[in-house]
Amino acid sequence: MAPRFLSVAQLQTGMVLAGDIIVSHSGLLLCSKGEVVGGPMIDKLRSWGIEYAAVEHNYDMRREETLEQVECLRQKVHDLFQAIVFRRSPELTGLTDAVEEMVISLDRLDLHFFRQALAQLKRKDGYTFVHCLEVGLGALLISRQLGCRREDMVHHCLGATLHDIGKLSLPRAILTNPGKLTEEEFDIVKHHPAIGIKVLKAAGMHHPLVLNAVAEHHERQDGLGYPYGRSCDQITLAGQITAVADVFFALLSDRPYRKAWCPLRTFEYIHSQKGIQFSHETADALIDSLSPLYLTGMRVLLSDGSSGTVEKVDPRLPHRPSVRLENHVVDLRNCPEIAVISA
Ligand SMILES: [Fe+2]
């Protein structure tokens, strides 16, 4: 289908460029075909006096399909959670079908828009509910990055979406306690992976990848996790994927006891915990697959007083990205004297 030519004023976040944008008098490549439009890109085009850009024609269809998928998933998880809270027998077929559908259409979805839609849901739905959707999406992208088979991607996503289902059966006073839990309360919380397994088995879910994701999402590589204290290879891939996605999205969220971390600090933390809390393989896959969604295009202020937008992230040094300044790119991997001071 032919691209659409839009004025820069008509560009919207999430659209995809259908061609390179080059400064005519100097030949400087400003943006490349396939890049996703964001606020910083629009600012850059304006500052270079660019008036028009070609975007992929199917932009609206992609957004529409993405929104449908988010809404379908939200509804299925909502129904499931309600059934458990009100002690009705939960039904998993609807959610399994919705995840299968999402995996099949994953390449057509607008993941930037998916992320924004989840962020909006966070304002009206409870933390645990939206956190489960985020961890499910994260696990799906990590699983794809690791080259897993489509069937395994479905079950990694399903297991991660259901990882905290056991929490719904914990006393409400513990779940809604904004302060630090007592030792006794934390001992009760530690039962939620086992409770989750019980709930899922009672609902007819016996797939090992799904059960492993739920059972092992608080296990750590160093053996200091719970409930089993497993370490390294004793933790299944499904458990490793869910564990790293769970911590990543928890850190990015406001909690009663702390503010949300900025994405750059969160990626740096995930990187620093390789081999301690998370496996190297799954932490790298998370950084590879999620940094384009959370870091690329982000505005940052550098310690030398300059500011720009994150252009590229090296998964081995996620806190030292390449940053596009007004008319050049600085690769912070090669500039140890410059740090990102705010994002
Ligand atoms: Fe949990």
mmCIF file of N, CA, C and O in Angstrom, residues 263-313:
data_model
loop_
_atom_site.group_PDB
_atom_site.id
_atom_site.type_symbol
_atom_site.label_atom_id
_atom_site.label_comp_id
_atom_site.label_asym_id
_atom_site.label_seq_id
_atom_site.Cartn_x
_atom_site.Cartn_y
_atom_site.Cartn_z
ATOM 1 N N PRO A 263 13.107 4.724 33.507
ATOM 2 C CA PRO A 263 13.473 3.535 32.733
ATOM 3 C C PRO A 263 14.981 3.279 32.677
ATOM 4 O O PRO A 263 15.424 2.126 32.772
ATOM 5 N N LEU A 264 15.781 4.359 32.569
ATOM 6 C CA LEU A 264 17.238 4.168 32.446
ATOM 7 C C LEU A 264 17.804 3.492 33.699
ATOM 8 O O LEU A 264 18.592 2.547 33.623
ATOM 9 N N ARG A 265 17.372 3.975 34.869
ATOM 10 C CA ARG A 265 17.835 3.391 36.135
ATOM 11 C C ARG A 265 17.357 1.932 36.251
ATOM 12 O O ARG A 265 18.071 1.069 36.754
ATOM 13 N N THR A 266 16.142 1.671 35.770
ATOM 14 C CA THR A 266 15.580 0.320 35.861
ATOM 15 C C THR A 266 16.380 -0.656 34.995
ATOM 16 O O THR A 266 16.726 -1.759 35.442
ATOM 17 N N PHE A 267 16.702 -0.242 33.771
ATOM 18 C CA PHE A 267 17.508 -1.116 32.905
ATOM 19 C C PHE A 267 18.891 -1.351 33.521
ATOM 20 O O PHE A 267 19.436 -2.453 33.453
ATOM 21 N N GLU A 268 19.449 -0.302 34.104
ATOM 22 C CA GLU A 268 20.768 -0.429 34.720
ATOM 23 C C GLU A 268 20.717 -1.447 35.867
ATOM 24 O O GLU A 268 21.621 -2.264 36.044
ATOM 25 N N TYR A 269 19.615 -1.396 36.644
ATOM 26 C CA TYR A 269 19.473 -2.333 37.764
ATOM 27 C C TYR A 269 19.373 -3.773 37.244
ATOM 28 O O TYR A 269 20.048 -4.670 37.759
ATOM 29 N N ILE A 270 18.546 -3.983 36.221
ATOM 30 C CA ILE A 270 18.386 -5.339 35.664
ATOM 31 C C ILE A 270 19.759 -5.845 35.195
ATOM 32 O O ILE A 270 20.146 -6.989 35.467
ATOM 33 N N HIS A 271 20.511 -4.979 34.544
ATOM 34 C CA HIS A 271 21.841 -5.328 34.055
ATOM 35 C C HIS A 271 22.763 -5.704 35.234
ATOM 36 O O HIS A 271 23.505 -6.685 35.177
ATOM 37 N N SER A 272 22.681 -4.920 36.321
ATOM 38 C CA SER A 272 23.590 -5.144 37.459
ATOM 39 C C SER A 272 23.270 -6.438 38.207
ATOM 40 O O SER A 272 24.093 -6.942 38.952
ATOM 41 N N GLN A 273 22.058 -6.960 38.027
ATOM 42 C CA GLN A 273 21.642 -8.152 38.781
ATOM 43 C C GLN A 273 21.772 -9.454 37.978
ATOM 44 O O GLN A 273 21.280 -10.491 38.402
ATOM 45 N N LYS A 274 22.459 -9.371 36.829
ATOM 46 C CA LYS A 274 22.670 -10.594 36.036
ATOM 47 C C LYS A 274 23.521 -11.566 36.852
ATOM 48 O O LYS A 274 24.560 -11.170 37.402
ATOM 49 N N GLY A 275 23.106 -12.796 36.914
ATOM 50 C CA GLY A 275 23.864 -13.816 37.653
ATOM 51 C C GLY A 275 23.632 -13.738 39.152
ATOM 52 O O GLY A 275 24.112 -14.591 39.898
ATOM 53 N N ILE A 276 22.941 -12.713 39.642
ATOM 54 C CA ILE A 276 22.646 -12.588 41.084
ATOM 55 C C ILE A 276 21.158 -12.878 41.299
ATOM 56 O O ILE A 276 20.771 -13.862 41.911
ATOM 57 N N GLN A 277 20.352 -11.984 40.722
ATOM 58 C CA GLN A 277 18.906 -12.166 40.837
ATOM 59 C C GLN A 277 18.329 -12.847 39.578
ATOM 60 O O GLN A 277 17.434 -13.674 39.668
ATOM 61 N N PHE A 278 18.883 -12.462 38.426
ATOM 62 C CA PHE A 278 18.332 -12.950 37.149
ATOM 63 C C PHE A 278 19.392 -13.710 36.354
ATOM 64 O O PHE A 278 20.584 -13.455 36.516
ATOM 65 N N SER A 279 18.929 -14.577 35.436
ATOM 66 C CA SER A 279 19.896 -15.252 34.566
ATOM 67 C C SER A 279 20.394 -14.248 33.522
ATOM 68 O O SER A 279 19.667 -13.328 33.137
ATOM 69 N N HIS A 280 21.644 -14.430 33.088
ATOM 70 C CA HIS A 280 22.224 -13.544 32.068
ATOM 71 C C HIS A 280 21.353 -13.531 30.811
ATOM 72 O O HIS A 280 21.077 -12.484 30.234
ATOM 73 N N GLU A 281 20.960 -14.739 30.405
ATOM 74 C CA GLU A 281 20.223 -14.904 29.142
ATOM 75 C C GLU A 281 18.898 -14.117 29.151
ATOM 76 O O GLU A 281 18.591 -13.377 28.204
ATOM 77 N N THR A 282 18.144 -14.243 30.223
ATOM 78 C CA THR A 282 16.821 -13.586 30.233
ATOM 79 C C THR A 282 16.951 -12.079 30.486
ATOM 80 O O THR A 282 16.168 -11.301 29.948
ATOM 81 N N ALA A 283 17.951 -11.672 31.298
ATOM 82 C CA ALA A 283 18.136 -10.229 31.523
ATOM 83 C C ALA A 283 18.548 -9.554 30.211
ATOM 84 O O ALA A 283 18.040 -8.478 29.867
ATOM 85 N N ASP A 284 19.478 -10.183 29.463
ATOM 86 C CA ASP A 284 19.883 -9.613 28.165
ATOM 87 C C ASP A 284 18.680 -9.535 27.210
ATOM 88 O O ASP A 284 18.513 -8.547 26.494
ATOM 89 N N ALA A 285 17.878 -10.600 27.209
ATOM 90 C CA ALA A 285 16.718 -10.617 26.292
ATOM 91 C C ALA A 285 15.724 -9.529 26.677
ATOM 92 O O ALA A 285 15.108 -8.906 25.803
ATOM 93 N N LEU A 286 15.564 -9.290 27.986
ATOM 94 C CA LEU A 286 14.658 -8.197 28.413
ATOM 95 C C LEU A 286 15.197 -6.853 27.929
ATOM 96 O O LEU A 286 14.467 -6.047 27.356
ATOM 97 N N ILE A 287 16.501 -6.622 28.138
ATOM 98 C CA ILE A 287 17.067 -5.323 27.742
ATOM 99 C C ILE A 287 16.963 -5.150 26.220
ATOM 100 O O ILE A 287 16.567 -4.089 25.726
ATOM 101 N N ASP A 288 17.278 -6.218 25.482
ATOM 102 C CA ASP A 288 17.217 -6.150 24.014
ATOM 103 C C ASP A 288 15.804 -5.853 23.511
ATOM 104 O O ASP A 288 15.610 -5.056 22.604
ATOM 105 N N SER A 289 14.825 -6.543 24.099
ATOM 106 C CA SER A 289 13.477 -6.436 23.533
ATOM 107 C C SER A 289 12.693 -5.241 24.072
ATOM 108 O O SER A 289 11.831 -4.703 23.375
ATOM 109 N N LEU A 290 12.978 -4.811 25.321
ATOM 110 C CA LEU A 290 12.168 -3.732 25.894
ATOM 111 C C LEU A 290 12.826 -2.355 25.826
ATOM 112 O O LEU A 290 12.132 -1.340 25.919
ATOM 113 N N SER A 291 14.156 -2.298 25.640
ATOM 114 C CA SER A 291 14.769 -0.959 25.608
ATOM 115 C C SER A 291 14.281 -0.118 24.421
ATOM 116 O O SER A 291 14.101 1.096 24.573
ATOM 117 N N PRO A 292 14.013 -0.701 23.235
ATOM 118 C CA PRO A 292 13.471 0.155 22.169
ATOM 119 C C PRO A 292 12.119 0.764 22.554
ATOM 120 O O PRO A 292 11.785 1.871 22.136
ATOM 121 N N LEU A 293 11.344 0.040 23.373
ATOM 122 C CA LEU A 293 10.020 0.545 23.759
ATOM 123 C C LEU A 293 10.103 1.589 24.862
ATOM 124 O O LEU A 293 9.294 2.498 24.920
ATOM 125 N N TYR A 294 11.060 1.426 25.766
ATOM 126 C CA TYR A 294 11.098 2.285 26.950
ATOM 127 C C TYR A 294 12.185 3.357 26.916
ATOM 128 O O TYR A 294 12.106 4.339 27.635
ATOM 129 N N LEU A 295 13.246 3.151 26.121
ATOM 130 C CA LEU A 295 14.349 4.113 26.143
ATOM 131 C C LEU A 295 14.487 4.911 24.852
ATOM 132 O O LEU A 295 14.761 6.112 24.885
ATOM 133 N N THR A 296 14.335 4.244 23.703
ATOM 134 C CA THR A 296 14.575 4.929 22.442
ATOM 135 C C THR A 296 13.637 6.128 22.304
ATOM 136 O O THR A 296 12.427 6.000 22.485
ATOM 137 N N GLY A 297 14.228 7.281 22.036
ATOM 138 C CA GLY A 297 13.424 8.493 21.878
ATOM 139 C C GLY A 297 13.234 9.253 23.180
ATOM 140 O O GLY A 297 12.660 10.344 23.177
ATOM 141 N N MET A 298 13.713 8.670 24.314
ATOM 142 C CA MET A 298 13.524 9.354 25.605
ATOM 143 C C MET A 298 14.459 10.565 25.708
ATOM 144 O O MET A 298 15.620 10.486 25.330
ATOM 145 N N ARG A 299 13.946 11.688 26.221
ATOM 146 C CA ARG A 299 14.785 12.889 26.383
ATOM 147 C C ARG A 299 15.642 12.763 27.627
ATOM 148 O O ARG A 299 15.150 12.340 28.685
ATOM 149 N N VAL A 300 16.910 13.080 27.518
ATOM 150 C CA VAL A 300 17.810 12.994 28.673
ATOM 151 C C VAL A 300 18.651 14.264 28.771
ATOM 152 O O VAL A 300 18.943 14.918 27.766
ATOM 153 N N LEU A 301 19.021 14.586 30.021
ATOM 154 C CA LEU A 301 19.930 15.711 30.277
ATOM 155 C C LEU A 301 21.273 15.109 30.686
ATOM 156 O O LEU A 301 21.318 14.192 31.512
ATOM 157 N N LEU A 302 22.356 15.602 30.079
ATOM 158 C CA LEU A 302 23.678 15.041 30.371
ATOM 159 C C LEU A 302 24.455 15.945 31.325
ATOM 160 O O LEU A 302 24.154 17.140 31.457
ATOM 161 N N SER A 303 25.481 15.358 31.977
ATOM 162 C CA SER A 303 26.225 16.085 33.015
ATOM 163 C C SER A 303 27.030 17.250 32.442
ATOM 164 O O SER A 303 27.445 18.131 33.190
ATOM 165 N N ASP A 304 27.244 17.312 31.111
ATOM 166 C CA ASP A 304 27.969 18.455 30.542
ATOM 167 C C ASP A 304 27.016 19.595 30.163
ATOM 168 O O ASP A 304 27.423 20.561 29.519
ATOM 169 N N GLY A 305 25.741 19.455 30.550
ATOM 170 C CA GLY A 305 24.772 20.531 30.314
ATOM 171 C C GLY A 305 23.997 20.364 29.024
ATOM 172 O O GLY A 305 23.014 21.079 28.798
ATOM 173 N N SER A 306 24.383 19.439 28.167
ATOM 174 C CA SER A 306 23.649 19.258 26.907
ATOM 175 C C SER A 306 22.433 18.347 27.147
ATOM 176 O O SER A 306 22.363 17.622 28.146
ATOM 177 N N SER A 307 21.502 18.381 26.203
ATOM 178 C CA SER A 307 20.354 17.476 26.308
ATOM 179 C C SER A 307 20.046 16.922 24.928
ATOM 180 O O SER A 307 20.390 17.522 23.906
ATOM 181 N N GLY A 308 19.444 15.753 24.916
ATOM 182 C CA GLY A 308 19.147 15.118 23.633
ATOM 183 C C GLY A 308 18.194 13.952 23.824
ATOM 184 O O GLY A 308 17.539 13.839 24.869
ATOM 185 N N THR A 309 18.123 13.092 22.810
ATOM 186 C CA THR A 309 17.229 11.932 22.891
ATOM 187 C C THR A 309 18.021 10.656 22.710
ATOM 188 O O THR A 309 18.970 10.603 21.921
ATOM 189 N N VAL A 310 17.612 9.618 23.462
ATOM 190 C CA VAL A 310 18.294 8.319 23.372
ATOM 191 C C VAL A 310 18.039 7.727 21.992
ATOM 192 O O VAL A 310 16.894 7.660 21.537
ATOM 193 N N GLU A 311 19.144 7.341 21.335
ATOM 194 C CA GLU A 311 18.998 6.805 19.983
ATOM 195 C C GLU A 311 19.186 5.286 19.951
ATOM 196 O O GLU A 311 18.475 4.578 19.268
ATOM 197 N N LYS A 312 20.151 4.786 20.723
ATOM 198 C CA LYS A 312 20.473 3.362 20.648
ATOM 199 C C LYS A 312 20.970 2.895 22.015
ATOM 200 O O LYS A 312 21.625 3.665 22.727
ATOM 201 N N VAL A 313 20.655 1.632 22.357
ATOM 202 C CA VAL A 313 21.080 1.107 23.660
ATOM 203 C C VAL A 313 21.846 -0.193 23.442
ATOM 204 O O VAL A 313 21.394 -1.069 22.701
#
